Short mmCIF file of C-alpha atoms and ligand atoms in Angstrom, two decimals:
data_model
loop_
_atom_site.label_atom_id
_atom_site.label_comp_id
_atom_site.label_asym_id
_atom_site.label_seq_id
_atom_site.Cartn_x
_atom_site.Cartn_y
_atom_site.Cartn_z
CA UNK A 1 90.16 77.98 -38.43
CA UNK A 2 87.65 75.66 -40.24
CA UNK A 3 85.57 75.92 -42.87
CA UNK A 4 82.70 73.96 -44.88
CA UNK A 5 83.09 73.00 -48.36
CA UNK A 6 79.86 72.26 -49.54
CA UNK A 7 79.55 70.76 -53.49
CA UNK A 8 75.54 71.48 -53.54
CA UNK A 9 72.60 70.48 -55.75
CA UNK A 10 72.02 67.06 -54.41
CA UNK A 11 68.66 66.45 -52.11
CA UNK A 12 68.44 65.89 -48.81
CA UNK A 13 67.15 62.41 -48.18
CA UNK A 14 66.41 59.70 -44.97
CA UNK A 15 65.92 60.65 -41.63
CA UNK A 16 67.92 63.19 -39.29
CA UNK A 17 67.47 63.59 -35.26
CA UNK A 18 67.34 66.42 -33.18
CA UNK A 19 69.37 66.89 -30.62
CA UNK A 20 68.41 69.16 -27.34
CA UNK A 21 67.93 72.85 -27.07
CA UNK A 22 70.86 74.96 -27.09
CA UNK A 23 68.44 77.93 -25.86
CA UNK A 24 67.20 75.83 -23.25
CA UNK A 25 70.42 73.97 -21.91
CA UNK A 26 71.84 77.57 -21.83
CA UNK A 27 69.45 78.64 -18.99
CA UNK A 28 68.96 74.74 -17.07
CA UNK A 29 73.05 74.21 -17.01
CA UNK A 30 73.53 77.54 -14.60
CA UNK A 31 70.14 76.89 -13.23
CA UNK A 32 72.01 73.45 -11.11
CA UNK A 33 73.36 75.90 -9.06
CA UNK A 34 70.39 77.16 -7.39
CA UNK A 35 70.69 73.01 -6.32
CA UNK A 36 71.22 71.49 -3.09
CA UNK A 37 72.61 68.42 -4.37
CA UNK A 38 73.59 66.74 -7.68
CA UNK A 39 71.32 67.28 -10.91
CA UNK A 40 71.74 64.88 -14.15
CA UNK A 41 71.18 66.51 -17.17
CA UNK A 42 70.39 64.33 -20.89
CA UNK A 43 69.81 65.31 -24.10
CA UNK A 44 72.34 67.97 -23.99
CA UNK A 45 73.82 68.88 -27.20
CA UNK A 46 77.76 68.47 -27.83
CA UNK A 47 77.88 72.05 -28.99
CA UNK A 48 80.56 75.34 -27.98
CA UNK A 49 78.06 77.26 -25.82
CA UNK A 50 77.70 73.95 -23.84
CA UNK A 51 81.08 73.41 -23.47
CA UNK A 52 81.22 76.99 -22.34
CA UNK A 53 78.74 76.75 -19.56
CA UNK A 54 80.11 73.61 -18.09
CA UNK A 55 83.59 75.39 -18.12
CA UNK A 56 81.93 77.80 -16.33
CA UNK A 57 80.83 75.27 -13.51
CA UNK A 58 83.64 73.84 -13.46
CA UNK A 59 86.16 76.60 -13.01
CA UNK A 60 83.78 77.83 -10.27
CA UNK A 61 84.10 74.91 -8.29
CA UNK A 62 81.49 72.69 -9.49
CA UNK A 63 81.98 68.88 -10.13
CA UNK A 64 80.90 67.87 -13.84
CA UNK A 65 81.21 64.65 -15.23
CA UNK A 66 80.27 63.31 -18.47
CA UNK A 67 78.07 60.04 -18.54
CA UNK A 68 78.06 59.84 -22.13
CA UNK A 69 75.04 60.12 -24.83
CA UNK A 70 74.65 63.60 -23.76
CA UNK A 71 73.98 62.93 -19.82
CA UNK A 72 75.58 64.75 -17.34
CA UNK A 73 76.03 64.65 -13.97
CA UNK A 74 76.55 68.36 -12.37
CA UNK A 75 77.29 68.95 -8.63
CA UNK A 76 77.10 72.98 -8.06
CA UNK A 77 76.78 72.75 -4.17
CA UNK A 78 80.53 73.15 -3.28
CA UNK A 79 80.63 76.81 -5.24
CA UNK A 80 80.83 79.29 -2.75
CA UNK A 81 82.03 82.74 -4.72
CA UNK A 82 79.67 83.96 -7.05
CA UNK A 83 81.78 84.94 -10.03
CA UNK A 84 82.06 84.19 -13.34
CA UNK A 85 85.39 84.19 -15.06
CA UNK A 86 85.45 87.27 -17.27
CA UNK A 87 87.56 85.43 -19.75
CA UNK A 88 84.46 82.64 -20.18
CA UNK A 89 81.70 85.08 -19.35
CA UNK A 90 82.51 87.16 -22.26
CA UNK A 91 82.95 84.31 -24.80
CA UNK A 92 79.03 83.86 -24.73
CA UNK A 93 76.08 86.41 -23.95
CA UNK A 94 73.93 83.53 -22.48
CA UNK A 95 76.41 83.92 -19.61
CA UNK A 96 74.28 86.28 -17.90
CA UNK A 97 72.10 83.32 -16.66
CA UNK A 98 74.67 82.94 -14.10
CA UNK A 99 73.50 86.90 -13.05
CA UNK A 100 70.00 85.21 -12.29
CA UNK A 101 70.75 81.74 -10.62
CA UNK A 102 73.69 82.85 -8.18
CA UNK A 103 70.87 85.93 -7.18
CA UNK A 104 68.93 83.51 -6.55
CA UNK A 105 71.23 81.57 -4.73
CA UNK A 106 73.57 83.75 -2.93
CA UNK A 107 71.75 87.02 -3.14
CA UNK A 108 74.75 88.43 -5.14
CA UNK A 109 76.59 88.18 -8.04
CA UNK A 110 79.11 88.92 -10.73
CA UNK A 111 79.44 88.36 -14.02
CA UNK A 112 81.12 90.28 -17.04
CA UNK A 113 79.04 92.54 -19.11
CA UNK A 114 77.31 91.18 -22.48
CA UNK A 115 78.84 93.07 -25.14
CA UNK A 116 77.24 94.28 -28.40
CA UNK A 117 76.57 92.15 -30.70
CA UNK A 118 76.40 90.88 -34.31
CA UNK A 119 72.57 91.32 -34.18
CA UNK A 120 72.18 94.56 -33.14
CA UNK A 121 72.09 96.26 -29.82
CA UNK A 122 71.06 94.09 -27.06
CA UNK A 123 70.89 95.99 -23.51
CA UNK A 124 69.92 94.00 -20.73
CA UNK A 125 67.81 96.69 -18.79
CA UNK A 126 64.93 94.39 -18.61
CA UNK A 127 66.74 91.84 -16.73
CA UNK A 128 67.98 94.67 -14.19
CA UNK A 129 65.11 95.70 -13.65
CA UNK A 130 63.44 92.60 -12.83
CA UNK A 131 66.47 92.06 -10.55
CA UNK A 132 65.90 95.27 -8.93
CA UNK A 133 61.97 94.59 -8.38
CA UNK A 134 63.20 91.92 -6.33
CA UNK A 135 65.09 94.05 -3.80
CA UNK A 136 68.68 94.08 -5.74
CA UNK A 137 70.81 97.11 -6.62
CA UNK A 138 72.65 96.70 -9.61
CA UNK A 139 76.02 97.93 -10.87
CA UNK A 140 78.57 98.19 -13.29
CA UNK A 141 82.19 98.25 -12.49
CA UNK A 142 85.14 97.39 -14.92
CA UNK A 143 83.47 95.41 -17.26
CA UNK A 144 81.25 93.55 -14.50
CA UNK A 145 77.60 93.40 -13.65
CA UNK A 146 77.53 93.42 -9.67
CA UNK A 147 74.28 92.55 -8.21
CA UNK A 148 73.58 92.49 -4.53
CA UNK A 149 70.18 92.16 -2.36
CA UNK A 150 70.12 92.23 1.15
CA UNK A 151 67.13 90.19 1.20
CA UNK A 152 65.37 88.66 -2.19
CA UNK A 153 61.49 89.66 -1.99
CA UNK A 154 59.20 88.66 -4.60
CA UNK A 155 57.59 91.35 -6.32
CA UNK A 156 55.20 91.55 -9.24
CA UNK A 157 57.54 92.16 -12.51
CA UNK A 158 56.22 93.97 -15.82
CA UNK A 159 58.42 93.91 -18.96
CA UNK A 160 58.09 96.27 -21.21
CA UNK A 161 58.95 94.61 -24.02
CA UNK A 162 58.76 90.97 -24.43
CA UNK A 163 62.25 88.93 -23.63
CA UNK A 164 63.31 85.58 -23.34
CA UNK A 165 66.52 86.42 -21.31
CA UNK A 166 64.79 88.44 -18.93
CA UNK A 167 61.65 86.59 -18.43
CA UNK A 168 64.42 83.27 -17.28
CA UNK A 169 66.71 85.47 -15.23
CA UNK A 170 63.37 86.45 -13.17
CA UNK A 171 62.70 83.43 -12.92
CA UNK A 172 65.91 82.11 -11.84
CA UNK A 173 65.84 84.45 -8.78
CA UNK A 174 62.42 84.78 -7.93
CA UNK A 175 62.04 80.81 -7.25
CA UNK A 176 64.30 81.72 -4.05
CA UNK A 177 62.85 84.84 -3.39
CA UNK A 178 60.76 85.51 -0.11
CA UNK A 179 57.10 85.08 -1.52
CA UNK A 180 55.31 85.50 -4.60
CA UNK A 181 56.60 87.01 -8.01
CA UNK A 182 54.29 87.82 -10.71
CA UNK A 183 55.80 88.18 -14.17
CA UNK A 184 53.91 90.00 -16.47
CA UNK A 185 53.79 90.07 -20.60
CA UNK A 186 56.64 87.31 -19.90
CA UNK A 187 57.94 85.13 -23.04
CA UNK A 188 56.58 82.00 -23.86
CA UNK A 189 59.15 80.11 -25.73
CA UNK A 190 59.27 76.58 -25.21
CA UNK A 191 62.85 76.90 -23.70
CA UNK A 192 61.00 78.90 -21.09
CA UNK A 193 58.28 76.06 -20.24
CA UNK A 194 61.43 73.59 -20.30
CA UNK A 195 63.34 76.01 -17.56
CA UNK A 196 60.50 76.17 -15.63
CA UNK A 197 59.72 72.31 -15.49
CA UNK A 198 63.24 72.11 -14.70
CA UNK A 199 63.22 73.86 -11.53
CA UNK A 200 60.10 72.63 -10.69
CA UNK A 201 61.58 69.48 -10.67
CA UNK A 202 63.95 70.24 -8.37
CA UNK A 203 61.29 71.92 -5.54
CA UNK A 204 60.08 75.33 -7.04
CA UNK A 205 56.85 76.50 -7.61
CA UNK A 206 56.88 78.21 -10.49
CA UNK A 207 52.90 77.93 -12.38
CA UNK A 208 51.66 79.59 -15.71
CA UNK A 209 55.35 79.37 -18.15
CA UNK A 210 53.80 79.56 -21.64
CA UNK A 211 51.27 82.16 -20.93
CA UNK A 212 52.18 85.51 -20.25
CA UNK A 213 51.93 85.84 -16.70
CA UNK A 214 54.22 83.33 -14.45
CA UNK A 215 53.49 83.62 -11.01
CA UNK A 216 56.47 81.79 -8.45
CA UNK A 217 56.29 81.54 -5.34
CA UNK A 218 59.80 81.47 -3.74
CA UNK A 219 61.11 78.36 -1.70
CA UNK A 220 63.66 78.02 0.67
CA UNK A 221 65.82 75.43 -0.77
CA UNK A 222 66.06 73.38 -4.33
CA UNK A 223 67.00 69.61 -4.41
CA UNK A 224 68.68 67.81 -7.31
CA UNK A 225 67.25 66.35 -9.88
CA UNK A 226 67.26 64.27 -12.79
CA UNK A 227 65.77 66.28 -16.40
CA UNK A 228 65.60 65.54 -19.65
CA UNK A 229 65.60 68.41 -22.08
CA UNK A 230 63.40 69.42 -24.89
CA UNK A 231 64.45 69.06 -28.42
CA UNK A 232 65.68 72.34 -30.18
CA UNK A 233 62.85 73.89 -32.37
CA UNK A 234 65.28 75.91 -33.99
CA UNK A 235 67.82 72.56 -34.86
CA UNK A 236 64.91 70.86 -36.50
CA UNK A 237 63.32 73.84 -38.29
CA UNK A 238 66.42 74.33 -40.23
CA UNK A 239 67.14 70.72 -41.41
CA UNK A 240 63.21 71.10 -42.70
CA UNK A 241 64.02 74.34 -44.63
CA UNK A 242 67.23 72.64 -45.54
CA UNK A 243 65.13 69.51 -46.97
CA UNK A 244 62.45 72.10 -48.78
CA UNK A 245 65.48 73.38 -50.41
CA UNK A 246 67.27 71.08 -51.67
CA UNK A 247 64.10 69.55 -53.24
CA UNK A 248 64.30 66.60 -50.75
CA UNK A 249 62.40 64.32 -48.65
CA UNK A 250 63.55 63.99 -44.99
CA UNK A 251 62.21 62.79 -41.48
CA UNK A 252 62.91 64.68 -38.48
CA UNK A 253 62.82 62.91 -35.69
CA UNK A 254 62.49 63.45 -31.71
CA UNK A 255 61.07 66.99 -32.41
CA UNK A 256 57.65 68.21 -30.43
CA UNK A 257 56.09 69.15 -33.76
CA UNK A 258 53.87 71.84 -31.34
CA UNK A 259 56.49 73.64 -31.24
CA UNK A 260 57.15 73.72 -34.89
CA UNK A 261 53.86 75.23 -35.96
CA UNK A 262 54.58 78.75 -37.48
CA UNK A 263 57.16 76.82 -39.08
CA UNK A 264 55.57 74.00 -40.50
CA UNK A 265 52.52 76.34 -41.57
CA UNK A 266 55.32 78.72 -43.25
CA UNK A 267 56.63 76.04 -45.09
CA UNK A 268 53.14 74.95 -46.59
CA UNK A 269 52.41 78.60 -47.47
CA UNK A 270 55.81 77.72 -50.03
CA UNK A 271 54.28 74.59 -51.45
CA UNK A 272 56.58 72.32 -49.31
CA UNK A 273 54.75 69.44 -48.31
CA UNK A 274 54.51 68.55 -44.38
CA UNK A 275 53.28 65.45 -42.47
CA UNK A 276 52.97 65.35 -38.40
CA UNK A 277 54.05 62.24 -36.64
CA UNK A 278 53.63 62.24 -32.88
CA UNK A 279 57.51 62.98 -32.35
CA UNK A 280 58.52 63.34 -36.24
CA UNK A 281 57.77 65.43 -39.12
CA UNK A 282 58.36 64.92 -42.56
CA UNK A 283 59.30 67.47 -45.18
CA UNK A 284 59.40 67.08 -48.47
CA UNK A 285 59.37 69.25 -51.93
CA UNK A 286 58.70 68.01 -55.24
CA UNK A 287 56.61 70.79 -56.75
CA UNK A 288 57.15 74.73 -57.48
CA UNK A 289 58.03 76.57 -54.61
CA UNK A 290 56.27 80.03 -53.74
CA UNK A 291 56.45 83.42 -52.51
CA UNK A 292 55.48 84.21 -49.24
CA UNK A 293 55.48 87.06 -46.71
CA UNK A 294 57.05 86.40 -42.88
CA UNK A 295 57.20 88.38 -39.94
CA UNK A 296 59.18 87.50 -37.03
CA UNK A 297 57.59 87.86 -33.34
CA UNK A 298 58.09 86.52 -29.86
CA UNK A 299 56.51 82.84 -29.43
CA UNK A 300 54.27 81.58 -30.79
CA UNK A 301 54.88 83.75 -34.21
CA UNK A 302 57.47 82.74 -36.40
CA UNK A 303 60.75 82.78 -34.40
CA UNK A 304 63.80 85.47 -35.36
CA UNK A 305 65.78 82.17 -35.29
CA UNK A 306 64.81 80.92 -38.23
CA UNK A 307 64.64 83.96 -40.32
CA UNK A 308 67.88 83.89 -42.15
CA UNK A 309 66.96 80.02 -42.72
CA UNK A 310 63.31 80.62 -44.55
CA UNK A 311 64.44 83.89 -46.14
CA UNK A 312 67.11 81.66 -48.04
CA UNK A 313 64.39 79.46 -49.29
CA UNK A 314 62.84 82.04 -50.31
CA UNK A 315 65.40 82.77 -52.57
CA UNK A 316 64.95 79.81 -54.55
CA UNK A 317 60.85 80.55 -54.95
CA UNK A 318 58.47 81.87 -57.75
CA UNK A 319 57.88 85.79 -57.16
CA UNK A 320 58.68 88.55 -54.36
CA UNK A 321 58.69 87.66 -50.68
CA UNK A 322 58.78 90.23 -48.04
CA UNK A 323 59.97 89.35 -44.80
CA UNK A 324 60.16 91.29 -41.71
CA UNK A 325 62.72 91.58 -39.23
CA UNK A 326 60.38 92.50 -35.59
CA UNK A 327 63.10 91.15 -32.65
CA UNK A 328 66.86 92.65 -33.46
CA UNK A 329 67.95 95.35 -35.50
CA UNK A 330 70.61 94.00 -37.51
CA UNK A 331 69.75 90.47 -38.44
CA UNK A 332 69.99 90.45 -42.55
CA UNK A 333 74.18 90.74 -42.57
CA UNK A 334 73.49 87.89 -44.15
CA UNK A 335 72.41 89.21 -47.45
CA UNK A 336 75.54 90.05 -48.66
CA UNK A 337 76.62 86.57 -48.54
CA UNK A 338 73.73 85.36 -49.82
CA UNK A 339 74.16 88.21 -52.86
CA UNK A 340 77.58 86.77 -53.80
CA UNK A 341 75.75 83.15 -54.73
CA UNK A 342 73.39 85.32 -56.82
CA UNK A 343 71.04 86.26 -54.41
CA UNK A 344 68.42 89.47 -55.07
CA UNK A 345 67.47 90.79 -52.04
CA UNK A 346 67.14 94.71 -51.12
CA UNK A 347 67.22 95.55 -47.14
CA UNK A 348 65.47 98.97 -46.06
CA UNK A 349 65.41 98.80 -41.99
CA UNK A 350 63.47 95.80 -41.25
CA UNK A 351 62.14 94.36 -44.01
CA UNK A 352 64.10 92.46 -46.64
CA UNK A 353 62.21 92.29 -50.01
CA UNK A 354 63.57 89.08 -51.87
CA UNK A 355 62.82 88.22 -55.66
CA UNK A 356 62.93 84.59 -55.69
CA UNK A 357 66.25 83.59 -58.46
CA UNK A 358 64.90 79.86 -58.87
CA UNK A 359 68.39 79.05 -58.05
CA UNK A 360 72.21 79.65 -56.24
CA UNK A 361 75.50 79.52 -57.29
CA UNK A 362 78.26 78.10 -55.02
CA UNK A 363 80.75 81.24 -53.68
CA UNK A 364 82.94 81.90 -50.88
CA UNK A 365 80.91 83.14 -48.23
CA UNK A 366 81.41 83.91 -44.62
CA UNK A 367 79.16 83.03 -41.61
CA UNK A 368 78.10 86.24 -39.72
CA UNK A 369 76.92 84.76 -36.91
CA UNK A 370 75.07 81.12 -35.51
CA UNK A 371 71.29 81.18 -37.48
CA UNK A 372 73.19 83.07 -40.55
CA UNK A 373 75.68 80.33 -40.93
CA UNK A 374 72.75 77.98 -41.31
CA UNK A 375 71.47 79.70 -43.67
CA UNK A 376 74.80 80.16 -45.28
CA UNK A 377 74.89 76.16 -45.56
CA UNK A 378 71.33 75.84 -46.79
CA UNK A 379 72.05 77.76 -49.56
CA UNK A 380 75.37 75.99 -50.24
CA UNK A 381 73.55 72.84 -50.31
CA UNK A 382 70.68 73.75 -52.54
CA UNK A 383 73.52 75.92 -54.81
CA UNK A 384 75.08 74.20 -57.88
CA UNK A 385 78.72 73.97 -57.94
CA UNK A 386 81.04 74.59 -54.59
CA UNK A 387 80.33 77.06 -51.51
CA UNK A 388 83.02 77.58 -48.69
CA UNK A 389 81.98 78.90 -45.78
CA UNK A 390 84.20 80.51 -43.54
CA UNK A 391 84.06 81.24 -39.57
CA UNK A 392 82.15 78.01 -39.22
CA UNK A 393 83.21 78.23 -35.32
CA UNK A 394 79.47 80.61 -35.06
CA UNK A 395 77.32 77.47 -36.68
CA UNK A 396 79.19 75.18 -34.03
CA UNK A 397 77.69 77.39 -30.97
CA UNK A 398 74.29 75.90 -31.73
CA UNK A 399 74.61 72.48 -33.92
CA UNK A 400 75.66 69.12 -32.95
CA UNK A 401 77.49 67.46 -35.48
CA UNK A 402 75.73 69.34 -38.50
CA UNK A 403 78.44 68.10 -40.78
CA UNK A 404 77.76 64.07 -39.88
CA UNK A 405 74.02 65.00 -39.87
CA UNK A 406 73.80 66.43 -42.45
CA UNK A 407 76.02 63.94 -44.69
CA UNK A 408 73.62 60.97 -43.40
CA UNK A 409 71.30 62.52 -45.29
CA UNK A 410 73.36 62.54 -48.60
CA UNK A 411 75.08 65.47 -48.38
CA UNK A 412 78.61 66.43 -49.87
CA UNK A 413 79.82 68.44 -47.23
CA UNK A 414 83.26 68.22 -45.54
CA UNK A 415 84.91 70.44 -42.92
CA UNK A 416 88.40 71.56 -43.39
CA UNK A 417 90.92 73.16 -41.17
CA UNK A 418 92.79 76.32 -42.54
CA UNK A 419 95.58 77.59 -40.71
CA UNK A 420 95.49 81.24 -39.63
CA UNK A 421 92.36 81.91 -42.16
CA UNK A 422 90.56 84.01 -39.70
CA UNK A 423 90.41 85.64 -36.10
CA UNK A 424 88.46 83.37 -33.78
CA UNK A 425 85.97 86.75 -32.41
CA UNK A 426 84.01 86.86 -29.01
CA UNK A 427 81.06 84.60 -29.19
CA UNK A 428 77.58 85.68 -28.81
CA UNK A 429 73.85 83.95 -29.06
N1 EPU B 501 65.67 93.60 -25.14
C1 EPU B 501 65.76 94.82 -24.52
N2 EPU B 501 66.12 94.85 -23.19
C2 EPU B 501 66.38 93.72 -22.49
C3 EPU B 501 66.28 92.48 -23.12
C4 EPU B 501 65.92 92.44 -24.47
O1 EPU B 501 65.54 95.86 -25.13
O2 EPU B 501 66.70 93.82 -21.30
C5 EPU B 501 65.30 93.54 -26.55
C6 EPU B 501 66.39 92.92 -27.41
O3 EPU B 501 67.35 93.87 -27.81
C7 EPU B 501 65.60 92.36 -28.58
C8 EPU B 501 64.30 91.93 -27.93
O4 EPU B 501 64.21 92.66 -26.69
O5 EPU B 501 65.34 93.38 -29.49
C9 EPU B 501 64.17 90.46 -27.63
O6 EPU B 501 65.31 90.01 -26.92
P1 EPU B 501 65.29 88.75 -25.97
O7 EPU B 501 65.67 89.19 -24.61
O8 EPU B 501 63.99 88.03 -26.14
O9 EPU B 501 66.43 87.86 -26.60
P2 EPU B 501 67.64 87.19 -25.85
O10 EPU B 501 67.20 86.61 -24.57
O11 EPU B 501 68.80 88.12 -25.84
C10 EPU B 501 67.19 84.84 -26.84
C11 EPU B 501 67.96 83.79 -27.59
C12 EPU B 501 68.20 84.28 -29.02
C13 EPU B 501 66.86 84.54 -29.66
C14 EPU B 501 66.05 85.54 -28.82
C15 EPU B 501 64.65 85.77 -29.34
C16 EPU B 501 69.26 82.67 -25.93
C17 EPU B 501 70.57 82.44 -25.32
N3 EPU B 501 69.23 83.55 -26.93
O12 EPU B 501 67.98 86.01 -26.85
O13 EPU B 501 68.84 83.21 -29.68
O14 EPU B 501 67.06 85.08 -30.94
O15 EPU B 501 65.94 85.05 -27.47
O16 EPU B 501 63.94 84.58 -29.40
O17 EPU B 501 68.27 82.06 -25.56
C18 EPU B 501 70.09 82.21 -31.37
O18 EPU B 501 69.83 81.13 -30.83
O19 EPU B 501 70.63 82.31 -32.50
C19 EPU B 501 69.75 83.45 -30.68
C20 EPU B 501 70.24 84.62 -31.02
#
């Protein structure tokens, strides 16, 4: 397996582009299917859970071809049997997009069961539900979600609780349901605008993703199309935590710095200094760094994505932060890691209380999971001395070339391949 070997303490400087979202390219990839004809896909990042979903395509029948500089061109139109293979399915949870697109599609579908997970439970009842609204019974039988509906009808949909997940697998079946869906207290992501544009591009009518109500009326058939996709908020808010904390000075460029605004007001709050460019931002930190308090909450709050990322920083600030956990249950394991480079954080449920050390030491540290082993490598490059991070395969889910990025920006960080150094676990996001 490989590893990171970061030799820290040296700021991050020059400019660093963002590549496109993994959490939206996880939805629009299955989404082809619901397709007539070809789509072409750019800005998609060279990262696992791509790879993943394109497998997926692919080994259902699907033609994929790579154009090069992150275009694809994906013809879904010759899949006739809508399952996933369990094997792929279960190596990532955003699999259950396919639950939503071949609904749509071929008014069935199966697709292996998301396991637990590293952050806590994650049940999927919303997205049944919102299934079953629309006329489908759902099952569960060896390991396998099996959906059926006679007929798709459009419905109106009200989630409980707020989810990303759910609110796009509605979506992906309602816009070929028989008339109109309502989704209520949907999310409002920017990955769910994206999806929506998406399919709107290829025919559906889908108005209102952003707000909390999407209303779609269902069509009868979806065309290819040709879509770029946003840049990934989540990419560029760590390489600006990442510049805060090393003390450096960085541009980030092709970012839609709206969707970077809890961030970007977060990292003021610290004392890190922001400017807004039309499709740039540029961090930098050359004064004391403070405490602060953060919450997490669904979009537009300050997204459970980044949390392990800003809590790090906070580590190296003046005074006591508290920050709050509000979306998953188990998303601190990173704290021990963090401990072992002479961290001081307590955990009591959901709130992390964190007495900003001024500074890290290098350790050997392992990467929980994707947004944990960024943090894990912010810290190693603000640390003095030498941090290994192990299980690097998690960071690799969700960031293109972070090495190479982040190494253009004057970083000593190298990856290394150990033989046998770890099991290679089921992959989640
Ligand atoms: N929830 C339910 N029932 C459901 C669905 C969700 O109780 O049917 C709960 C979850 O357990 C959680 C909360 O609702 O406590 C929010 O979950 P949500 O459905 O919004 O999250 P998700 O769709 O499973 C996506 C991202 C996550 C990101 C969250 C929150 C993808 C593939 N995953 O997960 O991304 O943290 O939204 O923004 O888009 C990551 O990128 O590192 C990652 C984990």
């Amino acid at each position: 397996m490989d590893k990171f070997i970061i030799k820290g303490g040296k700021p991050l400087k020059g400019e660093v582009n963002i590549s496109g979202a993994k959490n939206a390219v996880v939805a629009i990839i299955p989404a082809v299917i619901l397709a007539d004809g070809p789509c072409v896909l750019e800005n998609i990042p060279d990262i696992s859970d791509v790879s993943i979903s394109l497998r997926i395509l692919y080994e259902m029948g699907a033609d994929v071809r790579n154009l090069g500089s992150g275009t694809y061109r994906i013809d879904a139109s010759k899949i006739t049997v809508p399952v996933v293979p369990y094997e792929l399915a279960r190596r990532m949870r955003a699999s259950y997009y396919f639950l939503g697109t071949l609904l749509g599609k071929f008014h069935k579908a199966r697709v292996a069961m998301p396991g637990g997970c590293y952050l806590g439970d994650r049940p999927i009842d919303q997205h049944l539900r919102a299934f079953s609204a629309l006329g489908a019974d759902c099952s569960l039988e060896n390991g396998m979600i099996d959906i059926n509906a006679g007929m798709l009808i459009g419905n109106q949909i009200y989630f409980d609780k707020i989810t990303v997940g759910g609110t796009i697998n509605a979506m992906l079946a309602a816009c070929r349901a028989t008339g109109l869906t309502v989704i209520e207290n949907a999310a409002k992501e920017p990955h769910i605008v994206d999806l929506a544009n998406f399919l709107n591009s290829m025919g559906a009518d889908i108005m209102g993703a952003g707000t909390d109500v999407i209303k779609i009326r269902g069509v009868k058939h979806l065309k290819g199309a040709q879509y770029a996709v946003i840049p990934d908020q989540i990419e560029a808010g760590t390489y600006m935590v990442a510049a805060a904390a090393t003390k450096g000075d960085v541009l980030i460029k092709n970012v839609i710095p709206k969707h970077l605004e809890s961030i970007t007001q977060k990292l003021a709050k610290i004392g890190v200094g922001v400017e807004e460019f039309d499709e740039s931002i540029r961090i930098y930190a050359d004064g004391p760094l403070v405490k602060t308090s953060v919450k997490t909450m669904p979009h537009p709050g300050f997204p459970t994505d980044m949390q392990p990322q800003i809590s790090t920083l906070l580590c190296l600030a003046e005074g006591t932060s508290i920050v709050t956990e509000e979306i998953f249950n188990n998303r601190f394991r990173y704290v021990d890691e963090l401990r072992r480079m002479g961290a001081d954080i307590s955990v009591e449920g959901k709130v992390a209380v964190i007495e900003g050390v001024g500074k890290l030491m290098g350790a050997p540290v392992t990467a929980p999971d994707l947004r944990a082993g960024a943090a894990l490598v912010i810290a190693g490059l603000a640390a003095s001395g030498v941090t290994e991070i192990d299980d690097i395969y998690h960071i690799e889910r969700g960031y293109e070339n972070i090495e190479e990025k982040l190494r253009s920006l004057g970083a000593d960080i190298v990856k290394k391949n150990v033989p046998g150094s770890s099991v290679r676990k089921v992959e989640v996001g």
